[in-house]
mmCIF file of C-alpha atoms and ligand atoms in Angstrom:
data_model
loop_
_atom_site.group_PDB
_atom_site.id
_atom_site.type_symbol
_atom_site.label_atom_id
_atom_site.label_comp_id
_atom_site.label_asym_id
_atom_site.label_seq_id
_atom_site.Cartn_x
_atom_site.Cartn_y
_atom_site.Cartn_z
ATOM 1 C CA UNK A 1 3.794 26.604 -8.408
ATOM 2 C CA UNK A 2 7.072 24.777 -8.595
ATOM 3 C CA UNK A 3 7.081 22.296 -11.437
ATOM 4 C CA UNK A 4 8.975 19.104 -10.677
ATOM 5 C CA UNK A 5 9.874 16.420 -13.214
ATOM 6 C CA UNK A 6 11.303 12.957 -12.607
ATOM 7 C CA UNK A 7 13.946 11.422 -14.823
ATOM 8 C CA UNK A 8 14.286 7.667 -14.402
ATOM 9 C CA UNK A 9 17.493 6.076 -15.622
ATOM 10 C CA UNK A 10 16.743 2.659 -17.107
ATOM 11 C CA UNK A 11 19.266 2.420 -19.934
ATOM 12 C CA UNK A 12 21.750 0.061 -18.267
ATOM 13 C CA UNK A 13 22.328 -3.548 -19.252
ATOM 14 C CA UNK A 14 22.551 -4.844 -15.668
ATOM 15 C CA UNK A 15 25.587 -7.001 -16.342
ATOM 16 C CA UNK A 16 25.653 -8.328 -12.766
ATOM 17 C CA UNK A 17 22.244 -9.941 -13.089
ATOM 18 C CA UNK A 18 22.265 -12.839 -15.517
ATOM 19 C CA UNK A 19 19.332 -13.462 -17.799
ATOM 20 C CA UNK A 20 18.152 -12.439 -21.207
ATOM 21 C CA UNK A 21 15.884 -9.681 -19.934
ATOM 22 C CA UNK A 22 17.632 -6.593 -18.465
ATOM 23 C CA UNK A 23 17.003 -6.394 -14.721
ATOM 24 C CA UNK A 24 14.763 -3.309 -14.900
ATOM 25 C CA UNK A 25 12.302 -5.373 -16.928
ATOM 26 C CA UNK A 26 12.518 -8.501 -14.752
ATOM 27 C CA UNK A 27 9.237 -9.308 -13.001
ATOM 28 C CA UNK A 28 8.897 -8.401 -9.349
ATOM 29 C CA UNK A 29 5.699 -9.693 -7.802
ATOM 30 C CA UNK A 30 4.309 -10.167 -11.312
ATOM 31 C CA UNK A 31 5.122 -6.597 -12.427
ATOM 32 C CA UNK A 32 8.234 -5.364 -14.233
ATOM 33 C CA UNK A 33 10.648 -3.816 -11.740
ATOM 34 C CA UNK A 34 10.734 -0.599 -13.802
ATOM 35 C CA UNK A 35 6.982 -0.199 -13.494
ATOM 36 C CA UNK A 36 7.222 -0.285 -9.697
ATOM 37 C CA UNK A 37 9.996 2.318 -9.724
ATOM 38 C CA UNK A 38 7.938 4.565 -11.995
ATOM 39 C CA UNK A 39 4.654 4.228 -10.174
ATOM 40 C CA UNK A 40 5.918 6.075 -7.080
ATOM 41 C CA UNK A 41 6.699 9.129 -9.221
ATOM 42 C CA UNK A 42 3.798 8.915 -11.657
ATOM 43 C CA UNK A 43 1.417 8.765 -8.685
ATOM 44 C CA UNK A 44 3.052 11.537 -6.622
ATOM 45 C CA UNK A 45 1.042 14.767 -6.428
ATOM 46 C CA UNK A 46 4.150 16.978 -6.616
ATOM 47 C CA UNK A 47 5.574 15.333 -9.756
ATOM 48 C CA UNK A 48 4.286 16.954 -12.946
ATOM 49 C CA UNK A 49 6.056 14.790 -15.527
ATOM 50 C CA UNK A 50 7.993 11.529 -15.654
ATOM 51 C CA UNK A 51 10.565 10.723 -18.323
ATOM 52 C CA UNK A 52 12.523 7.501 -18.696
ATOM 53 C CA UNK A 53 15.918 7.068 -20.333
ATOM 54 C CA UNK A 54 15.974 3.613 -21.934
ATOM 55 C CA UNK A 55 18.348 1.458 -23.958
ATOM 56 C CA UNK A 56 17.545 1.669 -27.692
ATOM 57 C CA UNK A 57 17.103 -2.134 -27.808
ATOM 58 C CA UNK A 58 14.476 -2.096 -25.049
ATOM 59 C CA UNK A 59 11.685 -0.105 -26.710
ATOM 60 C CA UNK A 60 9.281 -3.056 -26.913
ATOM 61 C CA UNK A 61 10.034 -4.117 -23.331
ATOM 62 C CA UNK A 62 9.524 -0.526 -22.175
ATOM 63 C CA UNK A 63 6.191 -0.164 -23.959
ATOM 64 C CA UNK A 64 4.928 -3.397 -22.438
ATOM 65 C CA UNK A 65 6.193 -2.520 -18.943
ATOM 66 C CA UNK A 66 4.717 0.977 -18.803
ATOM 67 C CA UNK A 67 1.340 0.506 -20.491
ATOM 68 C CA UNK A 68 -1.256 2.839 -18.993
ATOM 69 C CA UNK A 69 1.182 4.927 -16.933
ATOM 70 C CA UNK A 70 1.130 8.704 -17.585
ATOM 71 C CA UNK A 71 4.697 9.180 -18.903
ATOM 72 C CA UNK A 72 6.442 11.443 -21.375
ATOM 73 C CA UNK A 73 7.934 9.720 -24.417
ATOM 74 C CA UNK A 74 11.129 7.907 -23.399
ATOM 75 C CA UNK A 75 14.539 9.190 -24.393
ATOM 76 C CA UNK A 76 17.287 6.901 -25.675
ATOM 77 C CA UNK A 77 20.111 6.622 -23.173
ATOM 78 C CA UNK A 78 23.816 6.474 -23.895
ATOM 79 C CA UNK A 79 26.753 4.195 -23.193
ATOM 80 C CA UNK A 80 27.224 5.392 -19.617
ATOM 81 C CA UNK A 81 24.860 6.421 -16.843
ATOM 82 C CA UNK A 82 26.207 9.959 -17.044
ATOM 83 C CA UNK A 83 25.452 10.169 -20.755
ATOM 84 C CA UNK A 84 21.954 8.747 -20.278
ATOM 85 C CA UNK A 85 21.167 11.385 -17.646
ATOM 86 C CA UNK A 86 22.562 14.160 -19.823
ATOM 87 C CA UNK A 87 20.374 13.015 -22.736
ATOM 88 C CA UNK A 88 17.380 12.849 -20.441
ATOM 89 C CA UNK A 89 17.996 16.368 -19.145
ATOM 90 C CA UNK A 90 18.430 17.730 -22.681
ATOM 91 C CA UNK A 91 15.133 16.105 -23.675
ATOM 92 C CA UNK A 92 13.393 18.034 -20.884
ATOM 93 C CA UNK A 93 15.080 21.337 -21.732
ATOM 94 C CA UNK A 94 12.539 22.506 -24.328
ATOM 95 C CA UNK A 95 9.889 22.775 -21.584
ATOM 96 C CA UNK A 96 12.171 23.014 -18.562
ATOM 97 C CA UNK A 97 10.793 22.088 -15.134
ATOM 98 C CA UNK A 98 11.942 24.030 -12.058
ATOM 99 C CA UNK A 99 13.203 20.871 -10.353
ATOM 100 C CA UNK A 100 14.222 17.434 -11.518
ATOM 101 C CA UNK A 101 14.540 14.252 -9.471
ATOM 102 C CA UNK A 102 16.889 11.728 -11.057
ATOM 103 C CA UNK A 103 16.288 8.144 -10.011
ATOM 104 C CA UNK A 104 17.719 4.735 -10.821
ATOM 105 C CA UNK A 105 15.129 2.325 -12.214
ATOM 106 C CA UNK A 106 16.719 -0.415 -10.086
ATOM 107 C CA UNK A 107 15.383 1.122 -6.850
ATOM 108 C CA UNK A 108 11.746 0.018 -6.958
ATOM 109 C CA UNK A 109 10.942 0.811 -3.316
ATOM 110 C CA UNK A 110 11.321 4.592 -3.403
ATOM 111 C CA UNK A 111 8.356 5.993 -1.489
ATOM 112 C CA UNK A 112 6.264 9.151 -1.539
ATOM 113 C CA UNK A 113 7.630 10.442 1.765
ATOM 114 C CA UNK A 114 11.227 10.352 0.491
ATOM 115 C CA UNK A 115 10.233 12.149 -2.714
ATOM 116 C CA UNK A 116 8.522 14.761 -0.572
ATOM 117 C CA UNK A 117 11.607 15.223 1.675
ATOM 118 C CA UNK A 118 13.832 15.812 -1.352
ATOM 119 C CA UNK A 119 11.514 18.381 -2.911
ATOM 120 C CA UNK A 120 11.313 20.178 0.440
ATOM 121 C CA UNK A 121 15.131 20.246 0.723
ATOM 122 C CA UNK A 122 15.387 21.799 -2.760
ATOM 123 C CA UNK A 123 13.703 24.868 -1.337
ATOM 124 C CA UNK A 124 16.974 25.533 0.522
ATOM 125 C CA UNK A 125 19.683 24.152 -1.765
ATOM 126 C CA UNK A 126 20.255 23.648 -5.491
ATOM 127 C CA UNK A 127 20.823 19.935 -4.919
ATOM 128 C CA UNK A 128 19.585 17.288 -2.478
ATOM 129 C CA UNK A 129 20.165 13.546 -2.498
ATOM 130 C CA UNK A 130 18.766 10.594 -0.610
ATOM 131 C CA UNK A 131 21.519 9.055 1.495
ATOM 132 C CA UNK A 132 22.100 7.044 4.669
ATOM 133 C CA UNK A 133 24.795 7.562 7.283
ATOM 134 C CA UNK A 134 27.171 4.622 7.271
ATOM 135 C CA UNK A 135 26.583 2.199 10.141
ATOM 136 C CA UNK A 136 29.118 -0.531 9.343
ATOM 137 C CA UNK A 137 32.782 -0.305 10.231
ATOM 138 C CA UNK A 138 34.853 0.243 7.112
ATOM 139 C CA UNK A 139 37.919 -1.808 6.267
ATOM 140 C CA UNK A 140 40.549 -0.965 3.728
ATOM 141 C CA UNK A 141 41.772 -4.204 2.123
ATOM 142 C CA UNK A 142 45.322 -4.902 1.153
ATOM 143 C CA UNK A 143 45.617 -5.576 -2.558
ATOM 144 C CA UNK A 144 45.852 -9.321 -2.247
ATOM 145 C CA UNK A 145 42.606 -10.273 -4.000
ATOM 146 C CA UNK A 146 41.116 -12.893 -4.307
ATOM 147 C CA UNK A 147 41.901 -13.485 -0.614
ATOM 148 C CA UNK A 148 42.196 -9.951 0.727
ATOM 149 C CA UNK A 149 43.226 -9.112 4.262
ATOM 150 C CA UNK A 150 42.557 -6.001 6.288
ATOM 151 C CA UNK A 151 45.126 -3.306 5.815
ATOM 152 C CA UNK A 152 43.468 -0.715 7.996
ATOM 153 C CA UNK A 153 40.192 0.477 9.470
ATOM 154 C CA UNK A 154 38.761 3.583 7.852
ATOM 155 C CA UNK A 155 37.137 6.250 10.001
ATOM 156 C CA UNK A 156 33.475 6.285 9.025
ATOM 157 C CA UNK A 157 32.690 9.595 10.717
ATOM 158 C CA UNK A 158 30.729 11.766 8.333
ATOM 159 C CA UNK A 159 30.432 9.064 5.683
ATOM 160 C CA UNK A 160 27.085 8.521 3.937
ATOM 161 C CA UNK A 161 25.893 6.044 1.345
ATOM 162 C CA UNK A 162 24.340 7.830 -1.617
ATOM 163 C CA UNK A 163 21.023 6.571 -2.974
ATOM 164 C CA UNK A 164 18.636 7.989 -5.532
ATOM 165 C CA UNK A 165 16.460 9.998 -6.074
ATOM 166 C CA UNK A 166 18.896 12.866 -6.420
ATOM 167 C CA UNK A 167 17.136 16.167 -6.889
ATOM 168 C CA UNK A 168 18.324 19.434 -8.374
ATOM 169 C CA UNK A 169 17.146 22.768 -9.605
ATOM 170 C CA UNK A 170 16.849 21.920 -13.271
ATOM 171 C CA UNK A 171 18.902 24.677 -14.963
ATOM 172 C CA UNK A 172 21.750 24.134 -12.510
ATOM 173 C CA UNK A 173 22.123 20.380 -13.073
ATOM 174 C CA UNK A 174 21.606 20.711 -16.846
ATOM 175 C CA UNK A 175 24.425 23.240 -16.952
ATOM 176 C CA UNK A 176 26.635 21.009 -14.775
ATOM 177 C CA UNK A 177 26.105 17.997 -17.055
ATOM 178 C CA UNK A 178 26.771 20.098 -20.181
ATOM 179 C CA UNK A 179 29.991 21.425 -18.713
ATOM 180 C CA UNK A 180 31.070 17.989 -17.482
ATOM 181 C CA UNK A 181 30.751 16.704 -21.048
ATOM 182 C CA UNK A 182 33.002 19.362 -22.463
ATOM 183 C CA UNK A 183 35.373 20.126 -19.576
ATOM 184 C CA UNK A 184 35.720 16.882 -17.612
ATOM 185 C CA UNK A 185 36.580 14.525 -20.429
ATOM 186 C CA UNK A 186 37.757 11.118 -19.339
ATOM 187 C CA UNK A 187 36.128 11.403 -15.921
ATOM 188 C CA UNK A 188 33.205 9.119 -15.279
ATOM 189 C CA UNK A 189 30.750 10.293 -12.664
ATOM 190 C CA UNK A 190 28.760 7.436 -11.126
ATOM 191 C CA UNK A 191 25.980 9.636 -9.811
ATOM 192 C CA UNK A 192 24.589 13.094 -10.387
ATOM 193 C CA UNK A 193 25.701 14.365 -7.012
ATOM 194 C CA UNK A 194 29.271 13.740 -8.219
ATOM 195 C CA UNK A 195 28.602 15.861 -11.320
ATOM 196 C CA UNK A 196 27.077 18.550 -9.100
ATOM 197 C CA UNK A 197 30.025 18.414 -6.722
ATOM 198 C CA UNK A 198 32.463 18.758 -9.619
ATOM 199 C CA UNK A 199 30.464 21.793 -10.777
ATOM 200 C CA UNK A 200 30.571 23.390 -7.334
ATOM 201 C CA UNK A 201 26.891 22.923 -6.494
ATOM 202 C CA UNK A 202 26.016 22.524 -2.828
ATOM 203 C CA UNK A 203 24.160 19.247 -2.322
ATOM 204 C CA UNK A 204 22.108 18.516 0.803
ATOM 205 C CA UNK A 205 22.021 15.028 2.306
ATOM 206 C CA UNK A 206 18.447 13.943 2.920
ATOM 207 C CA UNK A 207 17.690 10.843 4.988
ATOM 208 C CA UNK A 208 16.977 7.977 2.577
ATOM 209 C CA UNK A 209 15.685 4.605 3.671
ATOM 210 C CA UNK A 210 17.064 1.069 3.943
ATOM 211 C CA UNK A 211 14.013 -0.089 2.006
ATOM 212 C CA UNK A 212 15.102 2.024 -0.956
ATOM 213 C CA UNK A 213 17.867 -0.415 -1.889
ATOM 214 C CA UNK A 214 19.242 -0.986 -5.355
ATOM 215 C CA UNK A 215 18.470 -4.295 -7.015
ATOM 216 C CA UNK A 216 21.883 -5.278 -8.305
ATOM 217 C CA UNK A 217 22.428 -8.973 -7.604
ATOM 218 C CA UNK A 218 20.225 -12.077 -7.681
ATOM 219 C CA UNK A 219 20.163 -11.870 -3.861
ATOM 220 C CA UNK A 220 18.748 -8.334 -4.098
ATOM 221 C CA UNK A 221 16.090 -9.538 -6.496
ATOM 222 C CA UNK A 222 15.131 -12.361 -4.114
ATOM 223 C CA UNK A 223 14.970 -9.838 -1.222
ATOM 224 C CA UNK A 224 12.796 -7.550 -3.324
ATOM 225 C CA UNK A 225 10.538 -10.461 -4.200
ATOM 226 C CA UNK A 226 10.117 -11.346 -0.509
ATOM 227 C CA UNK A 227 9.255 -7.739 0.288
ATOM 228 C CA UNK A 228 6.677 -7.550 -2.450
ATOM 229 C CA UNK A 229 5.037 -10.825 -1.514
ATOM 230 C CA UNK A 230 5.040 -9.639 2.118
ATOM 231 C CA UNK A 231 2.550 -6.994 1.106
ATOM 232 C CA UNK A 232 0.325 -9.851 0.186
ATOM 233 C CA UNK A 233 0.391 -11.863 3.390
ATOM 234 C CA UNK A 234 -3.247 -11.066 4.028
ATOM 235 C CA UNK A 235 -6.320 -11.792 2.065
ATOM 236 C CA UNK A 236 -9.795 -10.323 2.318
ATOM 237 C CA UNK A 237 -13.008 -12.325 2.474
ATOM 238 C CA UNK A 238 -16.601 -11.196 2.457
ATOM 239 C CA UNK A 239 -19.646 -12.830 3.995
ATOM 240 C CA UNK A 240 -23.345 -12.095 3.798
ATOM 241 C CA UNK A 241 -26.050 -12.571 6.399
ATOM 242 C CA UNK A 242 -29.842 -12.367 6.247
ATOM 243 C CA UNK A 243 -32.404 -12.848 8.989
ATOM 244 C CA UNK A 244 -36.109 -12.404 9.622
ATOM 245 C CA UNK A 245 -38.176 -12.526 12.776
ATOM 246 C CA UNK A 246 -41.940 -12.103 13.028
ATOM 247 C CA UNK A 247 -43.752 -9.963 15.559
ATOM 248 C CA UNK A 248 -45.768 -11.186 18.533
ATOM 249 C CA UNK A 249 -47.443 -9.255 21.345
ATOM 250 C CA UNK A 250 -44.942 -7.365 23.506
ATOM 251 C CA UNK A 251 -43.594 -3.936 24.401
ATOM 252 C CA UNK A 252 -40.034 -3.753 22.996
ATOM 253 C CA UNK A 253 -37.678 -5.088 20.338
ATOM 254 C CA UNK A 254 -33.916 -5.620 20.339
ATOM 255 C CA UNK A 255 -32.189 -4.359 17.206
ATOM 256 C CA UNK A 256 -28.387 -4.348 16.820
ATOM 257 C CA UNK A 257 -28.082 -4.760 20.572
ATOM 258 C CA UNK A 258 -30.271 -1.761 21.401
ATOM 259 C CA UNK A 259 -33.553 -2.137 23.299
ATOM 260 C CA UNK A 260 -36.287 -0.074 21.617
ATOM 261 C CA UNK A 261 -39.733 0.395 23.217
ATOM 262 C CA UNK A 262 -42.376 -0.751 20.698
ATOM 263 C CA UNK A 263 -45.938 -2.023 20.633
ATOM 264 C CA UNK A 264 -44.820 -5.570 19.725
ATOM 265 C CA UNK A 265 -41.825 -7.791 20.231
ATOM 266 C CA UNK A 266 -39.902 -10.075 17.897
ATOM 267 C CA UNK A 267 -40.571 -13.749 18.257
ATOM 268 C CA UNK A 268 -37.664 -16.150 18.574
ATOM 269 C CA UNK A 269 -35.689 -18.591 20.656
ATOM 270 C CA UNK A 270 -33.180 -15.937 21.722
ATOM 271 C CA UNK A 271 -33.903 -12.221 22.015
ATOM 272 C CA UNK A 272 -34.642 -12.346 18.259
ATOM 273 C CA UNK A 273 -32.302 -9.452 17.393
ATOM 274 C CA UNK A 274 -32.367 -9.722 13.590
ATOM 275 C CA UNK A 275 -29.587 -7.154 13.201
ATOM 276 C CA UNK A 276 -27.150 -9.084 15.390
ATOM 277 C CA UNK A 277 -28.168 -12.392 13.817
ATOM 278 C CA UNK A 278 -27.537 -11.123 10.272
ATOM 279 C CA UNK A 279 -24.218 -9.596 11.390
ATOM 280 C CA UNK A 280 -23.175 -12.865 13.050
ATOM 281 C CA UNK A 281 -23.985 -14.845 9.906
ATOM 282 C CA UNK A 282 -22.060 -12.364 7.749
ATOM 283 C CA UNK A 283 -18.876 -12.862 9.790
ATOM 284 C CA UNK A 284 -19.343 -16.639 10.030
ATOM 285 C CA UNK A 285 -19.908 -16.661 6.263
ATOM 286 C CA UNK A 286 -16.694 -14.759 5.599
ATOM 287 C CA UNK A 287 -14.849 -17.341 7.699
ATOM 288 C CA UNK A 288 -16.573 -20.304 6.069
ATOM 289 C CA UNK A 289 -17.724 -21.343 9.540
ATOM 290 C CA UNK A 290 -21.320 -22.298 8.790
ATOM 291 C CA UNK A 291 -24.152 -20.212 10.233
ATOM 292 C CA UNK A 292 -25.519 -19.079 13.548
ATOM 293 C CA UNK A 293 -27.693 -22.224 13.866
ATOM 294 C CA UNK A 294 -24.601 -24.458 13.740
ATOM 295 C CA UNK A 295 -22.925 -22.621 16.592
ATOM 296 C CA UNK A 296 -26.042 -21.884 18.662
ATOM 297 C CA UNK A 297 -28.659 -24.534 17.878
ATOM 298 C CA UNK A 298 -32.227 -23.458 18.831
ATOM 299 C CA UNK A 299 -32.578 -26.991 20.260
ATOM 300 C CA UNK A 300 -30.021 -26.084 22.933
ATOM 301 C CA UNK A 301 -31.745 -24.731 26.043
ATOM 302 C CA UNK A 302 -28.642 -22.621 26.841
ATOM 303 C CA UNK A 303 -29.645 -20.147 24.139
ATOM 304 C CA UNK A 304 -33.241 -19.759 25.282
ATOM 305 C CA UNK A 305 -33.827 -15.998 25.619
ATOM 306 C CA UNK A 306 -30.078 -15.499 25.215
ATOM 307 C CA UNK A 307 -28.893 -11.967 24.477
ATOM 308 C CA UNK A 308 -27.703 -12.084 20.867
ATOM 309 C CA UNK A 309 -24.541 -10.081 21.510
ATOM 310 C CA UNK A 310 -23.118 -13.424 22.729
ATOM 311 C CA UNK A 311 -23.508 -14.788 19.192
ATOM 312 C CA UNK A 312 -21.804 -11.860 17.529
ATOM 313 C CA UNK A 313 -19.016 -11.820 20.131
ATOM 314 C CA UNK A 314 -18.463 -15.533 19.442
ATOM 315 C CA UNK A 315 -18.139 -14.867 15.692
ATOM 316 C CA UNK A 316 -15.633 -12.098 16.450
ATOM 317 C CA UNK A 317 -13.709 -14.506 18.670
ATOM 318 C CA UNK A 318 -13.513 -17.091 15.864
ATOM 319 C CA UNK A 319 -12.190 -14.362 13.580
ATOM 320 C CA UNK A 320 -9.578 -13.383 16.153
ATOM 321 C CA UNK A 321 -8.533 -17.009 16.640
ATOM 322 C CA UNK A 322 -7.800 -17.241 12.929
ATOM 323 C CA UNK A 323 -5.496 -14.235 13.291
ATOM 324 C CA UNK A 324 -7.946 -12.075 11.362
ATOM 325 C CA UNK A 325 -9.616 -8.735 11.864
ATOM 326 C CA UNK A 326 -12.855 -7.133 10.784
ATOM 327 C CA UNK A 327 -12.377 -4.696 7.917
ATOM 328 C CA UNK A 328 -15.982 -3.539 8.057
ATOM 329 C CA UNK A 329 -19.530 -4.576 8.825
ATOM 330 C CA UNK A 330 -22.579 -3.057 7.154
ATOM 331 C CA UNK A 331 -26.064 -3.849 8.452
ATOM 332 C CA UNK A 332 -29.369 -2.913 6.813
ATOM 333 C CA UNK A 333 -32.580 -3.162 8.842
ATOM 334 C CA UNK A 334 -35.781 -3.526 6.824
ATOM 335 C CA UNK A 335 -39.055 -2.519 8.505
ATOM 336 C CA UNK A 336 -41.834 0.104 8.525
ATOM 337 C CA UNK A 337 -41.636 0.506 12.305
ATOM 338 C CA UNK A 338 -40.111 1.127 14.773
ATOM 339 C CA UNK A 339 -38.196 4.074 13.371
ATOM 340 C CA UNK A 340 -34.475 3.258 13.286
ATOM 341 C CA UNK A 341 -33.025 6.743 12.742
ATOM 342 C CA UNK A 342 -33.176 7.897 16.367
ATOM 343 C CA UNK A 343 -31.313 4.738 17.489
ATOM 344 C CA UNK A 344 -28.814 4.392 14.670
ATOM 345 C CA UNK A 345 -25.844 6.011 16.449
ATOM 346 C CA UNK A 346 -26.370 3.874 19.520
ATOM 347 C CA UNK A 347 -26.553 0.756 17.349
ATOM 348 C CA UNK A 348 -23.223 1.607 15.722
ATOM 349 C CA UNK A 349 -21.674 2.156 19.156
ATOM 350 C CA UNK A 350 -23.060 -1.122 20.435
ATOM 351 C CA UNK A 351 -21.917 -3.157 17.418
ATOM 352 C CA UNK A 352 -18.431 -1.632 17.639
ATOM 353 C CA UNK A 353 -18.317 -2.510 21.356
ATOM 354 C CA UNK A 354 -19.337 -6.118 20.810
ATOM 355 C CA UNK A 355 -16.884 -6.524 17.933
ATOM 356 C CA UNK A 356 -14.157 -4.475 19.655
ATOM 357 C CA UNK A 357 -13.492 -2.365 16.543
ATOM 358 C CA UNK A 358 -13.599 1.401 15.925
ATOM 359 C CA UNK A 359 -17.069 2.726 15.132
ATOM 360 C CA UNK A 360 -15.819 3.828 11.703
ATOM 361 C CA UNK A 361 -15.737 0.160 10.699
ATOM 362 C CA UNK A 362 -19.437 -0.313 11.359
ATOM 363 C CA UNK A 363 -22.396 0.882 9.317
ATOM 364 C CA UNK A 364 -26.098 0.667 10.181
ATOM 365 C CA UNK A 365 -28.738 1.620 7.644
ATOM 366 C CA UNK A 366 -32.492 1.244 7.551
ATOM 367 C CA UNK A 367 -35.077 1.060 4.842
ATOM 368 C CA UNK A 368 -38.760 0.306 4.427
ATOM 369 C CA UNK A 369 -40.233 -1.756 1.602
ATOM 370 C CA UNK A 370 -42.780 0.921 0.725
ATOM 371 C CA UNK A 371 -45.594 -0.998 2.393
ATOM 372 C CA UNK A 372 -44.933 -4.113 0.303
ATOM 373 C CA UNK A 373 -44.413 -7.659 1.512
ATOM 374 C CA UNK A 374 -44.320 -8.950 5.074
ATOM 375 C CA UNK A 375 -42.194 -6.093 6.386
ATOM 376 C CA UNK A 376 -44.481 -3.655 4.597
ATOM 377 C CA UNK A 377 -47.514 -5.199 6.278
ATOM 378 C CA UNK A 378 -45.758 -4.877 9.639
ATOM 379 C CA UNK A 379 -45.581 -8.637 10.222
ATOM 380 C CA UNK A 380 -41.916 -8.658 11.117
ATOM 381 C CA UNK A 381 -38.441 -7.222 10.603
ATOM 382 C CA UNK A 382 -35.716 -8.355 8.193
ATOM 383 C CA UNK A 383 -32.012 -7.571 8.319
ATOM 384 C CA UNK A 384 -29.131 -7.942 5.898
ATOM 385 C CA UNK A 385 -25.443 -7.671 6.731
ATOM 386 C CA UNK A 386 -22.189 -7.747 4.813
ATOM 387 C CA UNK A 387 -18.882 -8.287 6.598
ATOM 388 C CA UNK A 388 -15.411 -8.079 5.116
ATOM 389 C CA UNK A 389 -12.606 -9.645 7.110
ATOM 390 C CA UNK A 390 -8.847 -9.660 6.764
ATOM 391 C CA UNK A 391 -7.210 -13.057 7.239
ATOM 392 C CA UNK A 392 -3.562 -14.079 7.125
ATOM 393 C CA UNK A 393 -2.844 -16.043 3.991
ATOM 394 C CA UNK A 394 -1.658 -19.514 4.984
ATOM 395 C CA UNK A 395 1.698 -20.721 3.742
ATOM 396 C CA UNK A 396 1.292 -23.546 1.267
ATOM 397 C CA UNK A 397 -2.126 -22.571 0.016
ATOM 398 C CA UNK A 398 -5.705 -22.424 1.199
ATOM 399 C CA UNK A 399 -6.536 -23.925 4.540
HETATM 400 MG MG1 LIG B 1 -32.541 -15.058 13.818
#
């Protein structure tokens, strides 16, 4: 199997971002930026090893930022990006991988799909980089800074913006960096594709992503922060429901919306469907909306003999009104009889219909109490339900 390593370049001082802490260690959504950049590689199934090139002064920051991540020991970077990469490659050379992906620590939004595209492209070529075709019109400025004017418009046909990761067959890029050090003195290569190009290596352009931007300025950091907090615009809440109804003479029961022929019926104001009542209370509980009795008082004649799917549908409607959605509902029916197993699939279907969610989000289970207690003596049926709901987090706090 192809062995792929990742080399993350984090040795820069980030002179464009003010602050005592270098930008790769600045917090982003409560986590150091570097940690986010690393996590995509450390958690990727095709990446066997991750190595970071750091600034010698940053060892303590690095240790704190990467605690618990499966990484090789860091390597000390050099004065330039090119030197840091070369040192990183040399540090991998004793146990050389087949492929190496070189990535800037300042791009924390690299994703698994992009990593996968690059590795796939390296099956064809010795080099492959993430890049985006240029969409903006390019202007060449006259040299009248600080108030430049347009000298000419540059044809953007065939122009791409290079990102990282940049991937290479390991021996090829190691050799290119070694030769660049000895033979291209005085030239500073700003990315590894430039080193590869100088060395005559063919480099494929692989579609990057706008999300994979480099955090360079304070504006970038603010944009990154907005993106990260965007992931957190929802919150999850859980509610619990419990219900019991006793038996009385009859010939059927309703459980989770399914009519089951039985020698007794459940006694209650409505159709006494304990499963639907517990489920309704679970959702109302997750919403902090009281219980089924608040919404459908037994004193109200409207609910006399009412089919209980109305109650559950109402709870689902309240959830929808809050902009939320059901993550899952799990109902447990507790009785000796009737037997639930033969009706379980129909119950799941019915609950999913009432709630208007996929069946995969609904669970129905049944248990007996081994002959103990009121359910064991066949005096009635109990039901428990747990519902987890997703709700949009309100701006400005809890409301
Ligand atoms: Mg009830």
